[in-house]
């Protein structure tokens, strides 16, 4: 499935190339309890048809009216603000005090949406810069750390493939990790050339590649929206994949195993063409330390650490603090 923003862009461009006038709305700033985050997008067609959302339905009707009234003459993007005061927030159905600001952009050939979609389809991460005076857009390579920026003159947004998770090995832990990752909007690919594991893989919606891990990881053209986790416990398979992943732009590279095993793994990697800086990127033992023991708990720990890295959290505030052990008996009702 496409992520929401790609769906909006594809639909908007299909409408436009089909002869319809279309405006693209992008949230650039929020205050208070705005219902949708910065970067949320909506496309509105001249006849009022709409795809996407910038407020969960609160201001879309007004946006439709604005587009119908102005799209035939609009030449440049405009900045629109909803909910400056509590009274206005109530009028637009926003949470108390919620305010959102969006850029409403009439799409044209110089908007560059067709080329943007083409680059996205080849797994490129792209920064799109829109000049507010002319509406002209330029495209350049993006980085996974990039965020939407708006200074009143230029709207800079980042678009690209949804988050991808590549798992080496098709064992029990992989199943839990793949299922949980789907809930966090990861596209999951499993790589395992071993016949005894591959023949038993039947998780719906998760493809299994039987190729050699290093070849497949290299072919996947990993970008900053990718994570790779090695789970086979077999150095011949895990280390091959890790050598390629550590040289890529993947935001997260991890390996299962104890500290002792991963220290040995790092020594093996040093014998190959892997630099010290690249080896330092390896997260092994993989996952946030939460005392996990079972495969589902380990999957939670891995996804927790991946989420922290995605959001720039170096260490959760509680991670290094000892916590009292939960005792179920403490919740029991005592009867006299």
C-alpha positions as a Markdown table, in Angstrom:
| # | Residue | x | y | z |
|---|---|---|---|---|
| 1 | Unk | 0.0 | 0.0 | 0.0 |
| 2 | Unk | 1.1 | 3.6 | -0.7 |
| 3 | Unk | 1.7 | 5.9 | 2.2 |
| 4 | Unk | -0.8 | 8.7 | 2.5 |
| 5 | Unk | 1.3 | 11.4 | 1.0 |
| 6 | Unk | 2.2 | 9.4 | -2.1 |
| 7 | Unk | -1.5 | 8.5 | -2.6 |
| 8 | Unk | -2.4 | 12.2 | -2.5 |
| 9 | Unk | 0.4 | 13.1 | -4.9 |
| 10 | Unk | -0.5 | 10.3 | -7.4 |
| 11 | Unk | -4.2 | 11.2 | -7.3 |
| 12 | Unk | -3.5 | 14.9 | -7.7 |
| 13 | Unk | -1.3 | 14.3 | -10.7 |
| 14 | Unk | -3.7 | 11.9 | -12.3 |
| 15 | Unk | -6.5 | 14.5 | -11.9 |
| 16 | Unk | -4.3 | 17.2 | -13.4 |
| 17 | Unk | -3.1 | 15.2 | -16.4 |
| 18 | Unk | -6.7 | 14.2 | -16.9 |
| 19 | Unk | -7.6 | 17.8 | -17.6 |
| 20 | Unk | -8.8 | 18.9 | -14.1 |
| 21 | Unk | -7.5 | 21.9 | -12.2 |
| 22 | Unk | -6.1 | 20.8 | -8.8 |
| 23 | Unk | -4.8 | 22.5 | -5.7 |
| 24 | Unk | -2.4 | 20.8 | -3.2 |
| 25 | Unk | -2.6 | 21.7 | 0.5 |
| 26 | Unk | 0.3 | 21.0 | 2.9 |
| 27 | Unk | 0.3 | 21.8 | 6.6 |
| 28 | Unk | 3.4 | 23.9 | 7.3 |
| 29 | Unk | 2.8 | 24.8 | 11.0 |
| 30 | Unk | 0.6 | 24.0 | 13.9 |
| 31 | Unk | -0.1 | 25.4 | 17.3 |
| 32 | Unk | -1.8 | 23.9 | 20.3 |
| 33 | Unk | -3.9 | 20.8 | 19.7 |
| 34 | Unk | -4.1 | 20.7 | 15.9 |
| 35 | Unk | -5.5 | 17.3 | 14.8 |
| 36 | Unk | -3.0 | 16.6 | 11.9 |
| 37 | Unk | 0.8 | 17.0 | 11.9 |
| 38 | Unk | 3.1 | 19.2 | 9.9 |
| 39 | Unk | 3.5 | 17.7 | 6.4 |
| 40 | Unk | 0.0 | 16.3 | 6.2 |
| 41 | Unk | -1.4 | 16.8 | 2.7 |
| 42 | Unk | -4.7 | 17.1 | 0.8 |
| 43 | Unk | -5.5 | 17.5 | -2.8 |
| 44 | Unk | -8.7 | 19.3 | -3.9 |
| 45 | Unk | -10.1 | 19.1 | -7.4 |
| 46 | Unk | -12.0 | 22.0 | -9.1 |
| 47 | Unk | -15.3 | 20.2 | -8.7 |
| 48 | Unk | -14.7 | 19.7 | -5.0 |
| 49 | Unk | -13.5 | 16.1 | -5.0 |
| 50 | Unk | -10.9 | 15.6 | -2.3 |
| 51 | Unk | -8.2 | 13.1 | -1.3 |
| 52 | Unk | -6.1 | 13.2 | 1.9 |
| 53 | Unk | -6.7 | 15.3 | 5.0 |
| 54 | Unk | -5.2 | 18.2 | 6.9 |
| 55 | Unk | -7.6 | 18.4 | 9.8 |
| 56 | Unk | -9.5 | 15.1 | 10.0 |
| 57 | Unk | -12.5 | 16.8 | 8.3 |
| 58 | Unk | -12.6 | 20.1 | 10.3 |
| 59 | Unk | -11.6 | 22.6 | 7.6 |
| 60 | Unk | -11.8 | 20.6 | 4.4 |
| 61 | Unk | -15.2 | 22.0 | 3.5 |
| 62 | Unk | -13.8 | 25.5 | 3.6 |
| 63 | Unk | -10.8 | 24.5 | 1.6 |
| 64 | Unk | -13.1 | 23.0 | -1.1 |
| 65 | Unk | -15.0 | 26.3 | -1.2 |
| 66 | Unk | -11.7 | 28.3 | -1.5 |
| 67 | Unk | -10.5 | 26.0 | -4.3 |
| 68 | Unk | -13.7 | 26.3 | -6.3 |
| 69 | Unk | -13.7 | 30.0 | -6.0 |
| 70 | Unk | -10.0 | 30.6 | -6.9 |
| 71 | Unk | -8.5 | 27.7 | -8.8 |
| 72 | Unk | -9.4 | 29.1 | -12.3 |
| 73 | Unk | -7.3 | 32.2 | -11.7 |
| 74 | Unk | -4.7 | 31.1 | -9.1 |
| 75 | Unk | -1.1 | 31.3 | -10.4 |
| 76 | Unk | 0.9 | 31.0 | -7.1 |
| 77 | Unk | 0.6 | 29.3 | -3.8 |
| 78 | Unk | -1.1 | 31.1 | -0.9 |
| 79 | Unk | -0.7 | 30.7 | 2.9 |
| 80 | Unk | -4.0 | 30.0 | 4.8 |
| 81 | Unk | -4.4 | 30.0 | 8.6 |
| 82 | Unk | -7.2 | 28.4 | 10.6 |
| 83 | Unk | -8.1 | 28.8 | 14.2 |
| 84 | Unk | -6.0 | 31.8 | 15.4 |
| 85 | Unk | -8.3 | 32.4 | 18.3 |
| 86 | Unk | -10.3 | 30.0 | 20.5 |
| 87 | Unk | -13.5 | 31.4 | 18.8 |
| 88 | Unk | -12.1 | 30.6 | 15.4 |
| 89 | Unk | -10.8 | 27.2 | 16.5 |
| 90 | Unk | -14.3 | 26.4 | 17.7 |
| 91 | Unk | -15.8 | 27.6 | 14.4 |
| 92 | Unk | -13.5 | 25.3 | 12.4 |
| 93 | Unk | -14.1 | 22.3 | 14.7 |
| 94 | Unk | -10.4 | 22.3 | 15.9 |
| 95 | Unk | -9.6 | 21.3 | 19.4 |
| 96 | Unk | -9.6 | 24.3 | 21.9 |
| 97 | Unk | -6.8 | 26.6 | 20.9 |
| 98 | Unk | -5.7 | 24.5 | 18.0 |
| 99 | Unk | -4.3 | 26.3 | 15.0 |
| 100 | Unk | -3.0 | 25.1 | 11.7 |
| 101 | Unk | -1.3 | 26.9 | 8.8 |
| 102 | Unk | -1.1 | 25.5 | 5.3 |
| 103 | Unk | 0.2 | 26.3 | 1.9 |
| 104 | Unk | -2.5 | 25.9 | -0.9 |
| 105 | Unk | -0.7 | 25.3 | -4.2 |
| 106 | Unk | -2.3 | 25.3 | -7.6 |
| 107 | Unk | -0.6 | 22.5 | -9.5 |
| 108 | Unk | 0.9 | 22.9 | -13.0 |
| 109 | Unk | 3.6 | 21.4 | -15.2 |
| 110 | Unk | 6.2 | 23.5 | -13.3 |
| 111 | Unk | 5.1 | 21.9 | -10.0 |
| 112 | Unk | 7.2 | 18.9 | -10.8 |
| 113 | Unk | 4.9 | 16.3 | -9.4 |
| 114 | Unk | 5.3 | 13.8 | -12.3 |
| 115 | Unk | 9.1 | 13.9 | -11.9 |
| 116 | Unk | 8.8 | 13.6 | -8.1 |
| 117 | Unk | 6.6 | 10.5 | -8.4 |
| 118 | Unk | 9.1 | 9.0 | -11.0 |
| 119 | Unk | 12.0 | 9.5 | -8.6 |
| 120 | Unk | 10.0 | 8.1 | -5.6 |
| 121 | Unk | 9.2 | 5.0 | -7.7 |
| 122 | Unk | 13.0 | 4.2 | -7.9 |
| 123 | Unk | 13.3 | 4.4 | -4.1 |
| 124 | Unk | 14.9 | 7.8 | -4.1 |
| 125 | Unk | 14.3 | 10.2 | -1.2 |
| 126 | Unk | 13.6 | 13.6 | -2.7 |
| 127 | Unk | 13.4 | 17.2 | -1.3 |
| 128 | Unk | 10.9 | 19.4 | -3.2 |
| 129 | Unk | 11.3 | 23.2 | -2.9 |
| 130 | Unk | 8.4 | 25.4 | -4.0 |
| 131 | Unk | 8.9 | 29.1 | -4.6 |
| 132 | Unk | 5.9 | 31.0 | -3.1 |
| 133 | Unk | 6.1 | 33.8 | -5.6 |
| 134 | Unk | 6.0 | 31.7 | -8.8 |
| 135 | Unk | 4.8 | 28.3 | -7.7 |
| 136 | Unk | 7.8 | 26.7 | -9.5 |
| 137 | Unk | 9.3 | 23.6 | -7.9 |
| 138 | Unk | 12.8 | 22.2 | -7.9 |
| 139 | Unk | 13.8 | 18.7 | -6.9 |
| 140 | Unk | 17.0 | 17.6 | -5.2 |
| 141 | Unk | 18.3 | 14.5 | -3.3 |
| 142 | Unk | 16.9 | 14.3 | 0.2 |
| 143 | Unk | 18.3 | 12.9 | 3.4 |
| 144 | Unk | 16.3 | 10.8 | 5.9 |
| 145 | Unk | 17.0 | 13.5 | 8.6 |
| 146 | Unk | 15.4 | 16.2 | 6.5 |
| 147 | Unk | 12.1 | 17.7 | 7.7 |
| 148 | Unk | 9.5 | 20.1 | 6.2 |
| 149 | Unk | 10.7 | 23.7 | 6.3 |
| 150 | Unk | 8.8 | 26.9 | 5.5 |
| 151 | Unk | 10.2 | 30.4 | 5.8 |
| 152 | Unk | 7.4 | 32.3 | 4.0 |
| 153 | Unk | 9.2 | 32.4 | 0.7 |
| 154 | Unk | 10.1 | 28.7 | 0.1 |
| 155 | Unk | 8.3 | 25.6 | 1.1 |
| 156 | Unk | 10.7 | 22.7 | 1.4 |
| 157 | Unk | 9.2 | 19.2 | 1.8 |
| 158 | Unk | 10.7 | 15.7 | 1.7 |
| 159 | Unk | 9.1 | 12.8 | -0.1 |
| 160 | Unk | 10.2 | 9.3 | -0.7 |
| 161 | Unk | 9.6 | 5.6 | -0.1 |
| 162 | Unk | 7.9 | 4.5 | 3.0 |
| 163 | Unk | 10.0 | 3.0 | 5.7 |
| 164 | Unk | 11.5 | -0.4 | 4.8 |
| 165 | Unk | 12.7 | -3.2 | 7.0 |
| 166 | Unk | 14.9 | -5.9 | 5.7 |
| 167 | Unk | 15.1 | -9.0 | 7.9 |
| 168 | Unk | 17.9 | -11.6 | 7.4 |
| 169 | Unk | 16.5 | -15.0 | 8.3 |
| 170 | Unk | 13.0 | -16.5 | 8.3 |
| 171 | Unk | 12.8 | -17.9 | 11.8 |
| 172 | Unk | 10.3 | -17.5 | 14.6 |
| 173 | Unk | 11.5 | -14.1 | 15.8 |
| 174 | Unk | 11.3 | -12.8 | 12.2 |
| 175 | Unk | 7.5 | -13.6 | 12.1 |
| 176 | Unk | 6.8 | -11.5 | 15.2 |
| 177 | Unk | 9.0 | -8.7 | 14.1 |
| 178 | Unk | 7.5 | -8.6 | 10.6 |
| 179 | Unk | 3.9 | -8.6 | 11.9 |
| 180 | Unk | 4.6 | -5.8 | 14.4 |
| 181 | Unk | 6.6 | -3.8 | 11.9 |
| 182 | Unk | 3.6 | -3.7 | 9.5 |
| 183 | Unk | 1.6 | -1.9 | 12.2 |
| 184 | Unk | 4.3 | 0.8 | 12.2 |
| 185 | Unk | 4.1 | 1.3 | 8.4 |
| 186 | Unk | 7.2 | -0.6 | 7.4 |
| 187 | Unk | 7.3 | -2.5 | 4.2 |
| 188 | Unk | 9.0 | -5.8 | 5.2 |
| 189 | Unk | 11.2 | -8.0 | 3.1 |
| 190 | Unk | 12.7 | -11.3 | 4.4 |
| 191 | Unk | 15.9 | -12.8 | 3.0 |
| 192 | Unk | 16.8 | -16.4 | 3.6 |
| 193 | Unk | 18.5 | -18.8 | 1.2 |
| 194 | Unk | 18.2 | -21.8 | 3.5 |
| 195 | Unk | 15.7 | -24.3 | 2.2 |
| 196 | Unk | 14.5 | -25.6 | 5.5 |
| 197 | Unk | 13.4 | -22.0 | 6.6 |
| 198 | Unk | 12.2 | -20.7 | 3.2 |
| 199 | Unk | 9.9 | -23.7 | 2.6 |
| 200 | Unk | 8.0 | -22.9 | 5.9 |
| 201 | Unk | 7.6 | -19.2 | 5.3 |
| 202 | Unk | 3.9 | -18.3 | 4.7 |
| 203 | Unk | 3.4 | -14.9 | 6.3 |
| 204 | Unk | 0.9 | -13.1 | 4.2 |
| 205 | Unk | 2.1 | -9.8 | 2.7 |
| 206 | Unk | 5.7 | -10.4 | 3.6 |
| 207 | Unk | 7.8 | -11.5 | 0.6 |
| 208 | Unk | 10.7 | -14.0 | 1.0 |
| 209 | Unk | 13.8 | -13.7 | -1.2 |
| 210 | Unk | 15.8 | -16.9 | -1.6 |
| 211 | Unk | 19.0 | -15.0 | -2.8 |
| 212 | Unk | 22.2 | -14.5 | -0.9 |
| 213 | Unk | 21.8 | -11.7 | 1.6 |
| 214 | Unk | 24.7 | -9.6 | 0.5 |
| 215 | Unk | 23.5 | -9.6 | -3.1 |
| 216 | Unk | 19.9 | -8.8 | -2.3 |
| 217 | Unk | 20.8 | -6.0 | 0.2 |
| 218 | Unk | 23.1 | -4.4 | -2.4 |
| 219 | Unk | 20.3 | -4.7 | -5.0 |
| 220 | Unk | 17.7 | -3.1 | -2.7 |
| 221 | Unk | 19.5 | 0.3 | -3.0 |
| 222 | Unk | 19.0 | 1.1 | 0.7 |
| 223 | Unk | 18.3 | 4.7 | 1.6 |
| 224 | Unk | 17.7 | 6.6 | 4.8 |
| 225 | Unk | 14.2 | 5.1 | 5.2 |
| 226 | Unk | 15.6 | 1.6 | 5.6 |
| 227 | Unk | 16.5 | -0.7 | 8.5 |
| 228 | Unk | 18.3 | -4.0 | 8.3 |
| 229 | Unk | 18.3 | -6.6 | 11.1 |
| 230 | Unk | 20.3 | -9.8 | 10.9 |
| 231 | Unk | 18.6 | -12.7 | 12.7 |
| 232 | Unk | 20.0 | -16.0 | 11.6 |
| 233 | Unk | 22.9 | -16.5 | 14.1 |
| 234 | Unk | 24.8 | -17.8 | 11.1 |
| 235 | Unk | 27.9 | -15.6 | 10.4 |
| 236 | Unk | 28.1 | -16.7 | 6.8 |
| 237 | Unk | 24.6 | -15.1 | 6.2 |
| 238 | Unk | 24.4 | -12.3 | 8.8 |
| 239 | Unk | 27.9 | -10.9 | 8.3 |
| 240 | Unk | 27.5 | -10.8 | 4.5 |
| 241 | Unk | 24.3 | -8.7 | 4.8 |
| 242 | Unk | 25.8 | -6.5 | 7.5 |
| 243 | Unk | 28.8 | -5.6 | 5.4 |
| 244 | Unk | 26.6 | -4.2 | 2.7 |
| 245 | Unk | 24.1 | -2.6 | 5.1 |
| 246 | Unk | 26.7 | -0.8 | 7.1 |
| 247 | Unk | 28.1 | 0.8 | 3.9 |
| 248 | Unk | 24.6 | 2.0 | 2.9 |
| 249 | Unk | 22.4 | 5.0 | 3.9 |
| 250 | Unk | 20.2 | 2.7 | 6.1 |
| 251 | Unk | 19.3 | 4.6 | 9.3 |
| 252 | Unk | 19.4 | 1.4 | 11.4 |
| 253 | Unk | 21.6 | -1.7 | 11.2 |
| 254 | Unk | 21.3 | -4.4 | 13.9 |
| 255 | Unk | 22.2 | -8.0 | 14.6 |
| 256 | Unk | 20.9 | -10.6 | 17.1 |
| 257 | Unk | 23.2 | -12.3 | 19.5 |
| 258 | Unk | 24.9 | -11.7 | 22.8 |
| 259 | Unk | 27.5 | -9.0 | 23.5 |
| 260 | Unk | 30.2 | -11.6 | 23.2 |
| 261 | Unk | 29.0 | -12.8 | 19.8 |
| 262 | Unk | 28.6 | -9.3 | 18.5 |
| 263 | Unk | 32.1 | -8.3 | 19.7 |
| 264 | Unk | 33.4 | -11.3 | 17.7 |
| 265 | Unk | 31.3 | -10.2 | 14.8 |
| 266 | Unk | 32.9 | -6.7 | 14.9 |
| 267 | Unk | 36.3 | -8.3 | 14.8 |
| 268 | Unk | 35.4 | -10.4 | 11.8 |
| 269 | Unk | 34.1 | -7.2 | 10.0 |
| 270 | Unk | 37.4 | -5.5 | 10.6 |
| 271 | Unk | 39.1 | -8.2 | 8.6 |
| 272 | Unk | 37.0 | -7.2 | 5.6 |
| 273 | Unk | 36.5 | -3.9 | 3.8 |
| 274 | Unk | 34.4 | -2.3 | 6.6 |
| 275 | Unk | 35.7 | 0.9 | 8.2 |
| 276 | Unk | 35.8 | 1.6 | 11.9 |
| 277 | Unk | 33.1 | 4.3 | 11.5 |
| 278 | Unk | 30.9 | 1.8 | 9.6 |
| 279 | Unk | 31.3 | -0.9 | 12.2 |
| 280 | Unk | 30.4 | 1.7 | 14.9 |
| 281 | Unk | 27.0 | 1.9 | 13.3 |
| 282 | Unk | 26.2 | -1.7 | 14.1 |
| 283 | Unk | 23.6 | -2.1 | 16.9 |
| 284 | Unk | 24.4 | -5.4 | 18.5 |
| 285 | Unk | 23.1 | -6.8 | 20.7 |
| 286 | Unk | 20.1 | -5.5 | 18.7 |
| 287 | Unk | 17.2 | -3.7 | 20.5 |
| 288 | Unk | 16.5 | -1.5 | 23.4 |
| 289 | Unk | 17.3 | -3.2 | 26.8 |
| 290 | Unk | 13.9 | -3.9 | 28.4 |
| 291 | Unk | 14.7 | -7.3 | 29.9 |
| 292 | Unk | 13.0 | -9.1 | 27.0 |
| 293 | Unk | 13.3 | -12.9 | 26.8 |
| 294 | Unk | 10.7 | -14.3 | 24.5 |
| 295 | Unk | 10.6 | -13.7 | 20.7 |
| 296 | Unk | 7.6 | -11.3 | 20.9 |
| 297 | Unk | 9.4 | -9.3 | 23.7 |
| 298 | Unk | 12.6 | -9.2 | 21.6 |
| 299 | Unk | 10.6 | -8.0 | 18.6 |
| 300 | Unk | 9.2 | -5.2 | 20.8 |
| 301 | Unk | 12.7 | -4.2 | 21.9 |
| 302 | Unk | 14.0 | -4.0 | 18.4 |
| 303 | Unk | 11.1 | -1.9 | 17.1 |
| 304 | Unk | 11.4 | 0.3 | 20.2 |
| 305 | Unk | 15.0 | 1.0 | 19.4 |
| 306 | Unk | 14.3 | 1.6 | 15.7 |
| 307 | Unk | 11.5 | 4.0 | 16.7 |
| 308 | Unk | 13.9 | 5.9 | 19.0 |
| 309 | Unk | 16.5 | 6.2 | 16.3 |
| 310 | Unk | 13.9 | 7.4 | 13.8 |
| 311 | Unk | 12.9 | 10.2 | 16.1 |
| 312 | Unk | 16.4 | 11.2 | 17.2 |
| 313 | Unk | 16.1 | 9.9 | 20.8 |
| 314 | Unk | 19.5 | 8.7 | 21.9 |
| 315 | Unk | 18.4 | 7.2 | 25.1 |
| 316 | Unk | 14.8 | 7.1 | 26.6 |
| 317 | Unk | 14.7 | 8.9 | 29.9 |
| 318 | Unk | 14.0 | 5.7 | 31.8 |
| 319 | Unk | 16.4 | 3.4 | 29.9 |
| 320 | Unk | 19.4 | 3.8 | 32.2 |
| 321 | Unk | 17.4 | 3.9 | 35.5 |
| 322 | Unk | 16.8 | 0.8 | 37.6 |
| 323 | Unk | 13.1 | 0.1 | 38.0 |
| 324 | Unk | 11.3 | -1.9 | 40.6 |
| 325 | Unk | 10.2 | -5.3 | 39.4 |
| 326 | Unk | 6.5 | -5.7 | 38.7 |
| 327 | Unk | 4.9 | -8.0 | 41.2 |
| 328 | Unk | 1.4 | -9.2 | 40.2 |
| 329 | Unk | 0.6 | -9.9 | 43.8 |
| 330 | Unk | 0.7 | -6.2 | 44.5 |
| 331 | Unk | -2.5 | -5.8 | 42.4 |
| 332 | Unk | -4.4 | -8.5 | 44.2 |
| 333 | Unk | -7.3 | -7.4 | 46.4 |
| 334 | Unk | -6.7 | -8.4 | 50.0 |
| 335 | Unk | -9.6 | -9.8 | 51.9 |
| 336 | Unk | -9.8 | -9.8 | 55.6 |
